Tab-separated table of N, CA and C in Angstrom:
chain	number	residue	atom	x	y	z
A	1	UNK	N	0.773	-1.249	0.039
A	1	UNK	CA	-0.013	0.048	0.034
A	1	UNK	C	0.863	1.227	0.030
A	2	UNK	N	1.878	1.361	-0.745
A	2	UNK	CA	2.771	2.481	-0.715
A	2	UNK	C	2.133	3.618	-1.546
A	3	UNK	N	2.082	4.854	-0.859
A	3	UNK	CA	1.484	5.946	-1.514
A	3	UNK	C	2.167	7.253	-1.140
A	4	UNK	N	3.469	7.245	-1.225
A	4	UNK	CA	4.353	8.363	-0.760
A	4	UNK	C	4.050	9.583	-1.534
A	5	UNK	N	3.852	9.587	-2.853
A	5	UNK	CA	3.632	10.747	-3.604
A	5	UNK	C	2.069	11.116	-3.814
A	6	UNK	N	1.307	10.620	-2.960
A	6	UNK	CA	-0.145	10.805	-2.990
A	6	UNK	C	-0.553	12.158	-2.462
A	7	UNK	N	-1.789	12.651	-2.836
A	7	UNK	CA	-2.292	13.818	-2.299
A	7	UNK	C	-2.736	13.557	-0.801
A	8	UNK	N	-3.146	14.764	-0.228
A	8	UNK	CA	-3.482	14.662	1.224
A	8	UNK	C	-4.685	13.730	1.382
A	9	UNK	N	-5.748	13.895	0.507
A	9	UNK	CA	-6.946	13.068	0.657
A	9	UNK	C	-6.611	11.511	0.322
A	10	UNK	N	-5.635	11.409	-0.573
A	10	UNK	CA	-5.260	9.970	-0.850
A	10	UNK	C	-4.548	9.390	0.304
A	11	UNK	N	-3.724	10.244	1.007
A	11	UNK	CA	-2.996	9.684	2.164
A	11	UNK	C	-3.989	9.367	3.268
A	12	UNK	N	-4.936	10.224	3.424
A	12	UNK	CA	-5.985	10.036	4.439
A	12	UNK	C	-6.810	8.724	4.174
A	13	UNK	N	-7.031	8.467	2.935
A	13	UNK	CA	-7.788	7.294	2.564
A	13	UNK	C	-6.968	6.025	2.849
A	14	UNK	N	-5.634	6.109	2.578
A	14	UNK	CA	-4.685	5.041	2.854
A	14	UNK	C	-4.697	4.757	4.436
A	15	UNK	N	-4.576	5.897	5.059
A	15	UNK	CA	-4.447	5.791	6.654
A	15	UNK	C	-5.783	5.233	7.179
A	16	UNK	N	-6.923	5.684	6.664
A	16	UNK	CA	-8.192	5.163	7.105
A	16	UNK	C	-8.313	3.716	6.862
A	17	UNK	N	-8.022	3.317	5.706
A	17	UNK	CA	-8.053	1.918	5.315
A	17	UNK	C	-7.112	0.962	6.168
A	18	UNK	N	-5.914	1.527	6.481
A	18	UNK	CA	-5.015	0.854	7.296
A	18	UNK	C	-5.547	0.725	8.806
A	19	UNK	N	-6.139	1.811	9.269
A	19	UNK	CA	-6.694	1.738	10.676
A	19	UNK	C	-7.802	0.630	10.609
A	20	UNK	N	-8.605	0.726	9.600
A	20	UNK	CA	-9.701	-0.305	9.463
A	20	UNK	C	-9.144	-1.731	9.481
A	21	UNK	N	-8.062	-1.939	8.829
A	21	UNK	CA	-7.504	-3.340	8.762
A	21	UNK	C	-6.733	-3.696	10.091
A	22	UNK	N	-6.279	-2.762	10.719
A	22	UNK	CA	-5.643	-3.072	12.069
A	22	UNK	C	-6.550	-3.121	13.205
A	23	UNK	N	-7.713	-2.498	13.045
A	23	UNK	CA	-8.744	-2.369	14.090
A	23	UNK	C	-8.275	-1.313	15.157
A	24	UNK	N	-7.095	-1.460	15.714
A	24	UNK	CA	-6.518	-0.472	16.588
A	24	UNK	C	-5.010	-0.522	16.422
A	25	UNK	N	-4.423	0.724	16.323
A	25	UNK	CA	-2.908	0.589	16.203
A	25	UNK	C	-2.323	1.930	16.508
A	26	UNK	N	-0.995	1.967	16.734
A	26	UNK	CA	-0.253	3.189	16.996
A	26	UNK	C	0.052	3.878	15.601
A	27	UNK	N	0.467	5.067	15.666
A	27	UNK	CA	0.862	5.742	14.414
A	27	UNK	C	1.990	5.002	13.742
A	28	UNK	N	2.955	4.490	14.486
A	28	UNK	CA	4.088	3.786	13.911
A	28	UNK	C	3.646	2.466	13.255
A	29	UNK	N	2.748	1.720	13.865
A	29	UNK	CA	2.158	0.569	13.267
A	29	UNK	C	1.400	0.873	11.968
A	30	UNK	N	0.609	1.981	11.984
A	30	UNK	CA	-0.037	2.497	10.853
A	30	UNK	C	0.888	2.857	9.682
A	31	UNK	N	1.982	3.567	10.049
A	31	UNK	CA	2.947	3.940	9.029
A	31	UNK	C	3.644	2.698	8.407
A	32	UNK	N	4.002	1.770	9.267
A	32	UNK	CA	4.692	0.529	8.843
A	32	UNK	C	3.772	-0.257	7.867
A	33	UNK	N	2.494	-0.530	8.284
A	33	UNK	CA	1.633	-1.278	7.505
A	33	UNK	C	1.198	-0.538	6.152
A	34	UNK	N	1.038	0.792	6.177
A	34	UNK	CA	0.631	1.549	5.020
A	34	UNK	C	1.779	1.844	4.097
A	35	UNK	N	3.006	1.888	4.499
A	35	UNK	CA	4.111	2.282	3.653
A	35	UNK	C	4.266	3.794	3.602
A	36	UNK	N	3.522	4.571	4.330
A	36	UNK	CA	3.618	6.006	4.297
A	36	UNK	C	4.623	6.416	5.439
A	37	UNK	N	5.260	7.616	5.084
A	37	UNK	CA	6.208	8.082	6.090
A	37	UNK	C	5.508	8.522	7.438
A	38	UNK	N	6.186	8.415	8.545
A	38	UNK	CA	5.621	8.743	9.859
A	38	UNK	C	4.944	10.071	9.886
A	39	UNK	N	5.563	11.043	9.403
A	39	UNK	CA	5.049	12.432	9.255
A	39	UNK	C	3.725	12.574	8.629
A	40	UNK	N	3.656	11.903	7.456
A	40	UNK	CA	2.490	11.900	6.676
A	40	UNK	C	1.239	11.214	7.453
A	41	UNK	N	1.584	10.122	8.132
A	41	UNK	CA	0.617	9.349	8.917
A	41	UNK	C	0.081	10.210	10.067
A	42	UNK	N	1.000	11.065	10.754
A	42	UNK	CA	0.580	11.863	11.827
A	42	UNK	C	-0.316	12.996	11.386
A	43	UNK	N	0.098	13.580	10.267
A	43	UNK	CA	-0.784	14.691	9.723
A	43	UNK	C	-2.135	14.153	9.339
A	44	UNK	N	-2.205	12.991	8.711
A	44	UNK	CA	-3.516	12.359	8.259
A	44	UNK	C	-4.324	12.017	9.444
A	45	UNK	N	-3.714	11.458	10.486
A	45	UNK	CA	-4.433	11.021	11.687
A	45	UNK	C	-5.087	12.218	12.384
A	46	UNK	N	-4.206	13.282	12.521
A	46	UNK	CA	-4.743	14.513	13.152
A	46	UNK	C	-5.960	14.991	12.399
A	47	UNK	N	-5.958	15.086	11.162
A	47	UNK	CA	-7.135	15.464	10.290
A	47	UNK	C	-8.352	14.513	10.553
A	48	UNK	N	-8.056	13.250	10.458
A	48	UNK	CA	-9.136	12.282	10.644
A	48	UNK	C	-9.773	12.244	11.995
A	49	UNK	N	-8.924	12.544	12.995
A	49	UNK	CA	-9.461	12.776	14.326
A	49	UNK	C	-10.278	13.970	14.423
A	50	UNK	N	-9.766	15.018	13.865
A	50	UNK	CA	-10.535	16.311	13.955
A	50	UNK	C	-11.863	16.206	13.227
A	51	UNK	N	-12.061	15.415	12.277
A	51	UNK	CA	-13.351	15.209	11.438
A	51	UNK	C	-14.167	14.115	12.110
A	52	UNK	N	-13.644	13.483	13.137
A	52	UNK	CA	-14.546	12.511	13.845
A	52	UNK	C	-14.470	11.171	13.102
A	53	UNK	N	-13.610	10.851	12.228
A	53	UNK	CA	-13.540	9.627	11.524
A	53	UNK	C	-12.755	8.509	12.271
A	54	UNK	N	-11.731	9.084	13.037
A	54	UNK	CA	-10.851	8.115	13.760
A	54	UNK	C	-10.849	8.617	15.225
A	55	UNK	N	-10.711	7.712	16.096
A	55	UNK	CA	-10.626	8.089	17.607
A	55	UNK	C	-9.200	7.795	18.069
A	56	UNK	N	-8.813	8.697	18.957
A	56	UNK	CA	-7.431	8.594	19.570
A	56	UNK	C	-7.660	8.238	20.978
A	57	UNK	N	-6.968	7.203	21.490
A	57	UNK	CA	-6.963	6.917	22.920
A	57	UNK	C	-5.577	6.706	23.500
A	58	UNK	N	-5.302	7.273	24.646
A	58	UNK	CA	-4.065	7.077	25.355
A	58	UNK	C	-4.130	5.737	26.035
A	59	UNK	N	-3.059	4.851	25.730
A	59	UNK	CA	-2.944	3.565	26.289
A	59	UNK	C	-1.577	3.347	26.859
A	60	UNK	N	-1.279	2.198	27.468
A	60	UNK	CA	0.064	1.936	28.053
A	60	UNK	C	1.042	1.850	26.871
A	61	UNK	N	0.620	1.604	25.677
A	61	UNK	CA	1.523	1.573	24.556
A	61	UNK	C	1.710	2.860	23.882
A	62	UNK	N	0.898	3.894	24.398
A	62	UNK	CA	1.046	5.291	23.851
A	62	UNK	C	-0.333	5.603	23.166
A	63	UNK	N	-0.309	6.521	22.260
A	63	UNK	CA	-1.633	6.776	21.588
A	63	UNK	C	-1.963	5.711	20.596
A	64	UNK	N	-3.173	5.237	20.615
A	64	UNK	CA	-3.685	4.287	19.652
A	64	UNK	C	-4.920	4.872	18.887
A	65	UNK	N	-5.041	4.540	17.719
A	65	UNK	CA	-6.083	4.958	16.825
A	65	UNK	C	-6.997	3.844	16.355
A	66	UNK	N	-8.303	4.185	16.348
A	66	UNK	CA	-9.249	3.196	15.869
A	66	UNK	C	-10.383	3.958	15.116
A	67	UNK	N	-11.146	3.175	14.287
A	67	UNK	CA	-12.227	3.817	13.647
A	67	UNK	C	-13.386	4.204	14.537
A	68	UNK	N	-14.025	5.292	14.262
A	68	UNK	CA	-15.255	5.710	14.915
A	68	UNK	C	-16.450	5.073	14.086
A	69	UNK	N	-17.450	4.517	14.919
A	69	UNK	CA	-18.519	3.816	14.280
A	69	UNK	C	-19.200	4.643	13.219
A	70	UNK	N	-19.796	4.009	12.266
A	70	UNK	CA	-20.355	4.746	11.098
A	70	UNK	C	-21.463	5.577	11.608
A	71	UNK	N	-22.102	5.432	12.784
A	71	UNK	CA	-23.132	6.151	13.264
A	71	UNK	C	-22.665	7.492	13.785
A	72	UNK	N	-21.395	7.692	13.947
A	72	UNK	CA	-20.828	8.980	14.376
A	72	UNK	C	-20.858	8.961	15.957
A	73	UNK	N	-20.404	10.128	16.450
A	73	UNK	CA	-20.285	10.297	17.814
A	73	UNK	C	-21.632	10.820	18.327
A	74	UNK	N	-22.224	10.130	19.346
A	74	UNK	CA	-23.496	10.660	19.817
A	74	UNK	C	-23.316	11.203	21.197
A	75	UNK	N	-23.919	12.256	21.586
A	75	UNK	CA	-23.742	12.870	22.953
A	75	UNK	C	-24.273	11.863	23.991
A	76	UNK	N	-23.699	12.014	25.159
A	76	UNK	CA	-24.105	11.128	26.251
A	76	UNK	C	-25.471	11.560	26.660
A	77	UNK	N	-26.351	10.609	26.886
A	77	UNK	CA	-27.715	10.943	27.389
A	77	UNK	C	-27.939	10.327	28.720
A	78	UNK	N	-28.251	11.223	29.721
A	78	UNK	CA	-28.508	10.765	31.034
A	78	UNK	C	-29.904	10.093	31.080
A	79	UNK	N	-30.007	8.980	31.775
A	79	UNK	CA	-31.264	8.316	31.872
A	79	UNK	C	-31.482	8.010	33.433
A	80	UNK	N	-32.654	8.392	33.891
A	80	UNK	CA	-32.938	8.177	35.326
A	80	UNK	C	-33.042	6.677	35.522
A	81	UNK	N	-32.445	6.195	36.585
A	81	UNK	CA	-32.465	4.734	36.880
A	81	UNK	C	-33.915	4.387	37.355
A	82	UNK	N	-34.360	3.262	36.883
A	82	UNK	CA	-35.641	2.866	37.284
A	82	UNK	C	-35.587	2.205	38.612
A	83	UNK	N	-36.499	2.546	39.467
A	83	UNK	CA	-36.561	2.051	40.818
A	83	UNK	C	-37.751	2.425	41.555
A	84	UNK	N	-37.860	1.971	42.779
A	84	UNK	CA	-39.101	2.471	43.587
A	84	UNK	C	-38.976	3.941	43.821
A	85	UNK	N	-40.058	4.573	43.655
A	85	UNK	CA	-40.111	6.019	43.905
A	85	UNK	C	-40.805	6.489	45.109
A	86	UNK	N	-41.547	5.567	45.770
A	86	UNK	CA	-42.168	5.923	47.090
A	86	UNK	C	-41.881	4.903	48.048
A	87	UNK	N	-42.044	5.095	49.342
A	87	UNK	CA	-41.818	4.129	50.432
A	87	UNK	C	-42.680	2.882	50.232
A	88	UNK	N	-43.901	3.088	49.731
A	88	UNK	CA	-44.838	1.971	49.498
A	88	UNK	C	-44.288	1.049	48.386
A	89	UNK	N	-43.783	1.646	47.344
A	89	UNK	CA	-43.205	0.898	46.269
A	89	UNK	C	-42.030	0.026	46.751
A	90	UNK	N	-41.163	0.700	47.564
A	90	UNK	CA	-39.968	0.014	48.165
A	90	UNK	C	-40.366	-1.145	48.953
A	91	UNK	N	-41.569	-1.116	49.769
A	91	UNK	CA	-41.954	-2.266	50.530
A	91	UNK	C	-42.410	-3.409	49.632
A	92	UNK	N	-43.147	-3.029	48.484
A	92	UNK	CA	-43.662	-4.023	47.639
A	92	UNK	C	-42.519	-4.737	46.949
A	93	UNK	N	-41.474	-3.958	46.521
A	93	UNK	CA	-40.307	-4.543	45.858
A	93	UNK	C	-39.584	-5.513	46.847
A	94	UNK	N	-39.424	-5.098	48.108
A	94	UNK	CA	-38.764	-5.971	49.124
A	94	UNK	C	-39.575	-7.226	49.386
A	95	UNK	N	-40.842	-7.072	49.455
A	95	UNK	CA	-41.686	-8.262	49.711
A	95	UNK	C	-41.631	-9.215	48.501
A	96	UNK	N	-41.559	-8.734	47.276
A	96	UNK	CA	-41.474	-9.495	46.084
A	96	UNK	C	-40.226	-10.307	46.110
A	97	UNK	N	-39.152	-9.621	46.411
A	97	UNK	CA	-37.806	-10.324	46.460
A	97	UNK	C	-37.820	-11.393	47.569
A	98	UNK	N	-38.404	-11.188	48.728
A	98	UNK	CA	-38.419	-12.194	49.656
A	98	UNK	C	-39.292	-13.432	49.310
A	99	UNK	N	-40.310	-13.189	48.580
A	99	UNK	CA	-41.192	-14.225	48.122
A	99	UNK	C	-40.546	-15.232	47.172
A	100	UNK	N	-39.538	-14.724	46.500
A	100	UNK	CA	-38.874	-15.546	45.433
A	100	UNK	C	-37.950	-16.567	45.900
């Protein structure tokens, strides 16, 4: 997959495909697998992370990159935990657990 004379979008496509094939990898692993120079891989990764196509995570091995799901990044939604809301409901719940 060598594409050293490729345009920026071509390099990003190569990096994206390499990340997809590795599932998760460091920039050095991506550069080695893709055949692109380290500098080009770092520039492409930075652009892909900024656009939300690739996720960057700090690990014991250093920064690792992986694909972001095709659904995109969704904001965290808080959901109220279901449970008894009144003392009477708490009693019914406790009685039901004891009956089992």
